[in-house]
Coordinates of C-alpha atoms and ligand atoms in Angstrom, one line a residue:
M1 CA 132.2 25.6 -28.5
Q2 CA 131.8 29.0 -29.9
L3 CA 128.7 30.0 -31.7
S4 CA 129.5 32.5 -34.5
L5 CA 127.2 34.7 -36.6
S6 CA 128.9 36.2 -39.6
H7 CA 127.3 39.0 -41.6
L8 CA 123.9 37.6 -40.9
K9 CA 121.1 39.1 -42.7
K10 CA 117.4 38.3 -42.9
S11 CA 114.9 40.2 -45.1
F12 CA 111.2 39.2 -45.4
E13 CA 109.5 39.9 -48.7
L14 CA 106.1 41.7 -48.4
T15 CA 103.8 41.9 -51.3
Q16 CA 101.5 44.9 -51.2
R17 CA 98.8 45.7 -53.7
S18 CA 99.0 49.2 -55.0
G19 CA 97.1 51.0 -57.8
W20 CA 99.5 49.7 -60.4
G21 CA 99.7 46.1 -59.3
V22 CA 101.8 44.3 -56.8
E23 CA 104.6 46.1 -55.2
R24 CA 107.5 44.2 -53.7
K25 CA 108.9 45.4 -50.4
F26 CA 111.4 44.0 -48.0
V27 CA 111.4 44.1 -44.2
H28 CA 115.0 44.2 -43.1
A29 CA 114.7 42.4 -39.8
V30 CA 118.3 41.5 -39.3
S31 CA 121.0 43.4 -41.1
D32 CA 124.7 42.4 -41.2
V33 CA 125.0 41.0 -37.7
S34 CA 128.3 39.5 -36.7
L35 CA 128.8 38.0 -33.2
D36 CA 130.8 35.5 -31.4
I37 CA 129.2 33.8 -28.4
R38 CA 131.8 32.1 -26.2
E39 CA 131.3 28.9 -24.4
G40 CA 130.0 29.4 -20.8
E41 CA 129.0 33.0 -21.1
S42 CA 125.7 34.6 -20.7
F43 CA 125.4 36.8 -23.8
G44 CA 122.6 39.4 -23.8
I45 CA 120.8 40.7 -26.9
V46 CA 118.9 43.8 -26.0
G47 CA 116.6 45.9 -28.2
E48 CA 113.3 47.5 -28.4
S49 CA 110.3 45.7 -29.8
G50 CA 110.8 45.1 -33.6
S51 CA 114.6 45.4 -33.5
G52 CA 115.0 41.9 -34.8
K53 CA 115.7 39.9 -31.7
S54 CA 113.3 37.0 -32.3
T55 CA 114.3 36.8 -36.0
L56 CA 117.9 36.5 -34.8
A57 CA 116.8 33.7 -32.4
R58 CA 115.0 31.9 -35.2
L59 CA 118.0 32.2 -37.4
I60 CA 120.3 30.8 -34.7
L61 CA 117.9 27.9 -34.3
G62 CA 117.6 27.3 -38.0
L63 CA 113.9 28.0 -38.0
E64 CA 114.6 30.7 -40.6
Q65 CA 117.2 30.6 -43.3
P66 CA 119.5 33.6 -43.6
T67 CA 119.1 35.8 -46.6
E68 CA 122.9 36.3 -46.4
G69 CA 125.7 35.3 -44.0
G70 CA 126.3 32.3 -42.0
I71 CA 126.2 30.6 -38.6
T72 CA 128.8 28.2 -37.2
L73 CA 129.0 26.2 -34.0
G74 CA 132.5 25.1 -33.1
G75 CA 133.5 26.0 -36.6
R76 CA 130.9 23.9 -38.3
D77 CA 128.3 25.4 -40.5
V78 CA 124.8 25.2 -39.1
A79 CA 122.7 27.3 -41.3
G80 CA 120.5 25.3 -43.6
L81 CA 120.7 22.0 -41.7
T82 CA 118.0 19.5 -42.3
G83 CA 116.9 16.1 -41.0
K84 CA 119.3 14.3 -38.6
A85 CA 121.9 17.0 -38.8
R86 CA 119.4 19.6 -37.6
R87 CA 118.2 17.3 -34.8
D88 CA 121.8 16.9 -33.7
Y89 CA 122.2 20.6 -33.7
W90 CA 119.0 21.0 -31.6
K91 CA 120.5 18.6 -29.1
Q92 CA 123.1 21.3 -28.5
V93 CA 121.1 24.4 -28.9
Q94 CA 117.6 24.7 -27.2
I95 CA 115.2 27.6 -26.9
I96 CA 112.8 28.9 -24.2
F97 CA 110.1 31.3 -25.4
Q98 CA 108.3 34.1 -23.6
D99 CA 105.0 32.2 -23.6
P100 CA 105.4 28.6 -22.6
F101 CA 101.7 28.0 -23.6
S102 CA 103.0 28.2 -27.2
S103 CA 105.6 25.5 -26.6
L104 CA 103.8 23.2 -24.2
N105 CA 101.1 21.0 -25.6
P106 CA 97.9 21.8 -23.6
R107 CA 96.6 18.3 -24.0
M108 CA 99.6 16.6 -22.6
R109 CA 100.5 16.1 -18.9
I110 CA 103.8 17.6 -17.8
G111 CA 105.3 14.1 -17.4
E112 CA 104.5 13.3 -21.1
I113 CA 105.8 16.7 -22.2
L114 CA 109.1 16.0 -20.6
A115 CA 109.3 12.4 -21.7
E116 CA 108.9 13.3 -25.3
P117 CA 112.3 15.1 -25.9
I118 CA 114.1 12.4 -23.9
R119 CA 112.6 9.7 -26.1
N120 CA 112.9 11.7 -29.4
Y121 CA 116.5 12.7 -28.9
G122 CA 117.4 9.4 -27.3
V123 CA 119.4 11.1 -24.6
A124 CA 119.5 8.8 -21.7
T125 CA 119.0 5.2 -21.2
G126 CA 117.2 4.0 -18.0
D127 CA 113.9 4.6 -16.5
L128 CA 111.9 7.4 -18.1
T129 CA 109.8 8.2 -15.1
E130 CA 113.0 8.6 -13.0
R131 CA 114.5 10.9 -15.7
V132 CA 111.4 13.1 -15.7
E133 CA 111.4 13.3 -11.9
R134 CA 115.1 14.3 -12.0
L135 CA 114.3 17.1 -14.5
L136 CA 111.4 18.3 -12.4
K137 CA 113.6 18.4 -9.4
L138 CA 116.3 20.3 -11.3
V139 CA 113.8 23.1 -12.0
G140 CA 112.4 23.2 -8.5
L141 CA 109.1 21.3 -9.2
A142 CA 107.6 18.5 -7.1
P143 CA 107.4 15.0 -8.7
T144 CA 103.6 15.3 -8.6
A145 CA 103.7 18.1 -11.2
S146 CA 104.1 15.2 -13.6
N147 CA 100.4 14.5 -13.5
R148 CA 99.3 18.0 -14.2
Y149 CA 98.4 19.8 -17.4
P150 CA 100.0 23.1 -18.4
H151 CA 96.9 25.1 -17.6
E152 CA 96.9 23.8 -14.0
L153 CA 100.3 25.5 -13.3
S154 CA 101.2 29.1 -12.7
G155 CA 103.1 31.2 -15.2
G156 CA 106.3 30.7 -13.3
Q157 CA 105.8 26.9 -13.0
R158 CA 105.1 26.7 -16.7
Q159 CA 108.3 28.5 -17.5
R160 CA 110.1 26.0 -15.2
V161 CA 108.6 23.1 -17.2
A162 CA 109.8 24.8 -20.4
I163 CA 113.3 25.1 -18.9
A164 CA 113.1 21.4 -17.9
A165 CA 112.0 20.5 -21.5
A166 CA 115.0 22.4 -22.9
L167 CA 117.3 20.7 -20.4
A168 CA 115.9 17.2 -21.2
V169 CA 118.2 16.9 -24.3
E170 CA 121.3 18.0 -22.3
P171 CA 122.1 21.1 -24.5
R172 CA 125.2 23.2 -24.4
I173 CA 123.5 26.4 -25.3
I174 CA 120.1 27.8 -24.2
L175 CA 118.5 30.6 -26.0
A176 CA 116.0 32.5 -23.9
D177 CA 113.8 34.8 -26.0
E178 CA 112.0 37.2 -23.5
A179 CA 111.7 34.1 -21.3
V180 CA 110.8 36.0 -18.2
S181 CA 109.2 39.1 -19.7
A182 CA 105.6 37.9 -19.1
L183 CA 106.2 37.1 -15.4
D184 CA 105.7 39.2 -12.3
V185 CA 108.9 40.8 -11.0
S186 CA 109.2 38.4 -8.0
V187 CA 108.7 35.4 -10.2
Q188 CA 111.1 36.8 -12.7
A189 CA 113.8 36.9 -10.0
Q190 CA 113.1 33.2 -9.1
I191 CA 113.5 32.1 -12.7
I192 CA 116.6 34.2 -13.2
N193 CA 118.1 32.6 -10.1
L194 CA 117.1 29.1 -11.5
L195 CA 118.8 29.9 -14.8
S196 CA 122.0 31.0 -12.9
D197 CA 122.0 27.8 -10.8
L198 CA 121.6 25.6 -13.9
K199 CA 124.4 27.5 -15.6
Q200 CA 126.7 26.8 -12.6
Q201 CA 125.7 23.2 -12.5
F202 CA 126.0 22.3 -16.2
G203 CA 128.3 24.9 -17.5
L204 CA 125.6 26.2 -19.9
T205 CA 126.0 29.0 -22.4
Y206 CA 123.0 31.4 -22.5
I207 CA 121.8 33.7 -25.2
F208 CA 119.5 35.9 -23.3
I209 CA 117.2 38.0 -25.4
T210 CA 115.2 40.8 -23.8
H211 CA 113.9 44.3 -24.3
D212 CA 114.6 44.9 -20.6
L213 CA 118.0 46.5 -20.3
N214 CA 118.2 46.2 -16.5
L215 CA 117.5 42.5 -16.6
S216 CA 120.2 41.9 -19.3
V217 CA 122.8 43.9 -17.3
Y218 CA 121.9 41.9 -14.2
F219 CA 122.0 38.5 -15.8
C220 CA 124.6 38.8 -18.6
D221 CA 128.4 38.9 -18.9
R222 CA 128.3 40.6 -22.3
I223 CA 125.6 42.4 -24.2
A224 CA 124.9 43.4 -27.8
V225 CA 122.5 46.3 -28.3
L226 CA 120.3 45.9 -31.4
Y227 CA 118.6 48.7 -33.2
L228 CA 116.6 48.1 -36.5
G229 CA 118.3 44.8 -37.0
Q230 CA 121.9 46.2 -36.5
I231 CA 124.3 46.0 -33.6
M232 CA 125.0 49.4 -32.2
E233 CA 127.3 48.4 -29.3
I234 CA 128.8 45.3 -27.8
C235 CA 130.6 45.2 -24.5
S236 CA 130.6 43.7 -21.0
S237 CA 127.5 44.4 -19.0
D238 CA 129.5 46.5 -16.6
A239 CA 130.8 48.7 -19.4
L240 CA 127.3 49.0 -20.8
L241 CA 126.1 50.4 -17.5
E242 CA 129.1 52.5 -16.5
R243 CA 130.4 53.8 -19.8
P244 CA 128.2 53.2 -22.8
V245 CA 129.5 55.1 -25.8
H246 CA 126.9 54.8 -28.5
P247 CA 124.3 57.6 -28.4
Y248 CA 121.5 55.1 -28.7
T249 CA 122.8 53.0 -25.8
Q250 CA 123.2 56.2 -23.7
A251 CA 119.6 57.1 -24.5
L252 CA 118.4 53.7 -23.5
I253 CA 120.3 53.8 -20.2
S254 CA 118.9 57.2 -19.5
A255 CA 115.4 55.9 -20.0
V256 CA 115.9 53.4 -17.2
P257 CA 115.1 54.8 -13.8
A258 CA 118.4 55.0 -12.0
V259 CA 118.5 54.6 -8.2
D260 CA 121.5 56.8 -8.0
P261 CA 120.6 60.4 -9.0
A262 CA 124.3 61.1 -9.9
K263 CA 123.9 58.7 -12.7
R264 CA 121.0 60.8 -14.1
K265 CA 123.1 63.7 -15.0
N266 CA 123.9 64.0 -18.7
R267 CA 120.5 62.5 -19.5
T268 CA 119.9 62.1 -23.2
R269 CA 116.3 61.7 -24.2
L270 CA 115.1 59.3 -26.9
T271 CA 112.8 61.3 -29.1
G272 CA 110.9 60.3 -32.2
E273 CA 109.8 56.8 -33.2
I274 CA 111.8 53.8 -34.4
P275 CA 111.8 54.1 -38.2
S276 CA 110.2 51.3 -40.2
P277 CA 112.5 48.4 -41.1
I278 CA 110.8 48.4 -44.5
D279 CA 112.7 51.5 -45.6
P280 CA 115.4 51.9 -42.9
P281 CA 117.4 55.1 -42.9
K282 CA 120.5 55.2 -45.0
G283 CA 123.8 55.3 -43.2
C284 CA 123.5 54.8 -39.4
P285 CA 119.9 53.6 -38.7
F286 CA 119.9 55.8 -35.6
H287 CA 120.9 59.1 -37.2
P288 CA 117.4 60.6 -37.6
R289 CA 117.0 60.4 -33.8
C290 CA 120.6 61.2 -32.8
A291 CA 121.5 64.6 -31.3
L292 CA 125.2 64.0 -32.2
A293 CA 124.7 63.1 -35.9
I294 CA 127.2 64.5 -38.4
A295 CA 126.9 64.5 -42.2
Q296 CA 128.6 61.2 -42.6
C297 CA 125.9 59.5 -40.4
S298 CA 123.3 59.8 -43.0
E299 CA 125.6 58.6 -45.8
T300 CA 127.6 55.6 -44.7
R301 CA 126.8 52.9 -42.3
P302 CA 129.3 52.8 -39.4
E303 CA 131.3 49.7 -38.8
L304 CA 131.7 48.2 -35.3
V305 CA 135.0 49.6 -34.1
D306 CA 136.9 48.4 -31.1
I307 CA 137.5 51.2 -28.6
G308 CA 139.5 49.0 -26.2
N309 CA 139.1 45.7 -24.4
G310 CA 136.7 44.3 -26.9
H311 CA 134.2 47.2 -26.3
R312 CA 132.8 47.9 -29.8
A313 CA 130.5 50.5 -31.1
A314 CA 129.1 51.3 -34.5
C315 CA 129.1 55.1 -34.5
H316 CA 131.0 57.6 -36.7
V317 CA 131.2 60.2 -33.9
V318 CA 132.7 57.6 -31.4
T319 CA 135.2 56.4 -34.0
Q320 CA 136.2 60.0 -34.8
N321 CA 136.7 60.7 -31.1
V322 CA 138.8 57.6 -30.7
L323 CA 141.0 58.5 -33.6
Q324 CA 141.4 62.1 -32.3
T325 CA 142.4 60.9 -28.8
A326 CA 144.9 58.4 -30.4
A327 CA 146.4 61.3 -32.5
T328 CA 146.9 63.6 -29.5
T329 CA 148.5 61.1 -27.2
Ligands
ADP1 P1 111.7 41.7 -31.9 O1 111.7 40.2 -31.5 O2 112.9 42.4 -31.5 O3 110.5 42.4 -31.4 P2 111.3 40.6 -34.5 O4 112.5 39.8 -34.9 O5 110.1 39.8 -34.1 O6 111.6 41.7 -33.5 O7 110.8 41.5 -35.8 C1 111.7 42.3 -36.5 C2 111.0 43.0 -37.7 O8 110.8 42.0 -38.7 C3 109.7 43.5 -37.3 O9 109.5 44.7 -38.1 C4 108.7 42.4 -37.7 O10 107.5 43.0 -38.1 C5 109.4 41.9 -38.9 N1 109.1 40.4 -39.2 C6 109.4 39.4 -38.3 N2 109.0 38.2 -38.8 C7 108.5 38.5 -40.0 C8 107.9 37.7 -41.1 N3 107.8 36.4 -41.0 N4 107.4 38.4 -42.2 C9 107.5 39.7 -42.3 N5 108.0 40.5 -41.4 C10 108.5 39.9 -40.2
MG2 MG1 110.6 39.1 -30.1

C-alpha cells in the first residue's frame, strides 16, 4: 500500500507580545510537501535540525492536523482520523522515536510494555507471555528482559524494546524519527542491521528520518532532502551520493567527510545560517545561501522537476540546464 502526501503544509501560529499588542506570526514547519512512499521501500527523509522532519512524522501519524494538503494510505484519506479509524491506521503505521525513554513507561516492566499494544490492538490470540517472548526474540533480547524496567537496560536495548513495541501490532509501515541518532556508532550499526533483518522478514516499509546523510544513504532506497520544510531533491540513494544536482544537496554531501579524496573535488561550502521558518525567504528557500542563485530564485518558488528516472529537484538553475540540454540534443 502506497502512502501519499499531497501538498502537505503545516504552520504553527505563534503569538508574540509587541509594543502595540499581540502580533500573530506563523512558523512554516512543512511547506507544500508531496511524496509517494512505495510499499516495501526504505524511504529516507534527510534534513538539518529544524527542517521540519519531526513535524512531517507527526503529520503522517495523525498527531498533528495539516494546515493544508492531505495524506492517503492505499488511496484512503488518513488525515483527521479519530477514534477507531485512527487506531486502525496506527495498526498499520507505527513510529520509533529517538529517545525511547519518552515512549517507554518507566514504571512498567518490559513485559508489560510489550503486552499493552498486543492487548489494546487485539492483534493476536493465544498466550500473551509467549507473544511477548517472541517479540523479544525478534529484536534480539533474552526472555528475561521481560522482568526489567527501561532504566535497567542500555540505550541500544531500550531502542530494541521500542522496535518490539512497534512490531507488536504487526504494522506495514514503520516511521523511525532519528531512531538511532542518540546511540554510539557501533550500537547504531547493530540497530540498523536489526531494522534491515526485520524488513526482510516482514516486508516492512520504512520511513527513515535523520539529519545524518551517511546513515540515510546507507540504509535507504530513496531519499528526500528537506530544507526549511520543503523538498529540495528526491532520488535514489545511489544518485544522491553519486550525482546530486541541487546546490543544497551538493553542499550537504561536501560537508560529509569523504573517504575518497577524488570525491572531494568540486567542494561547495555551506555558508551562513538556516533562515528562520517564521519568515522564510521568498522564492527558493535556499537562495540566500546559494552560490548559483539567479534572479528568478528570489522571486518564484521552484517546482520539483524530473531530470530523468524519477530523480527530481526543485531548482531553477537545474531546470534551466535540463531545458538547455534538451534543446541542444
Ligand atoms: P526537525 O525535526 O527537522 O528538527 P521540527 O519538525 O521539529 O524539525 O521543527 C520544524 C520547525 O517547526 C522548527 O522551527 C520548530 O521550532 C517548529 N515547530 C515544531 N513544532 C512546533 C510547535 N508545536 N509550535 C511552534 N513551532 C513548532
Ligand atoms: Mg526532529
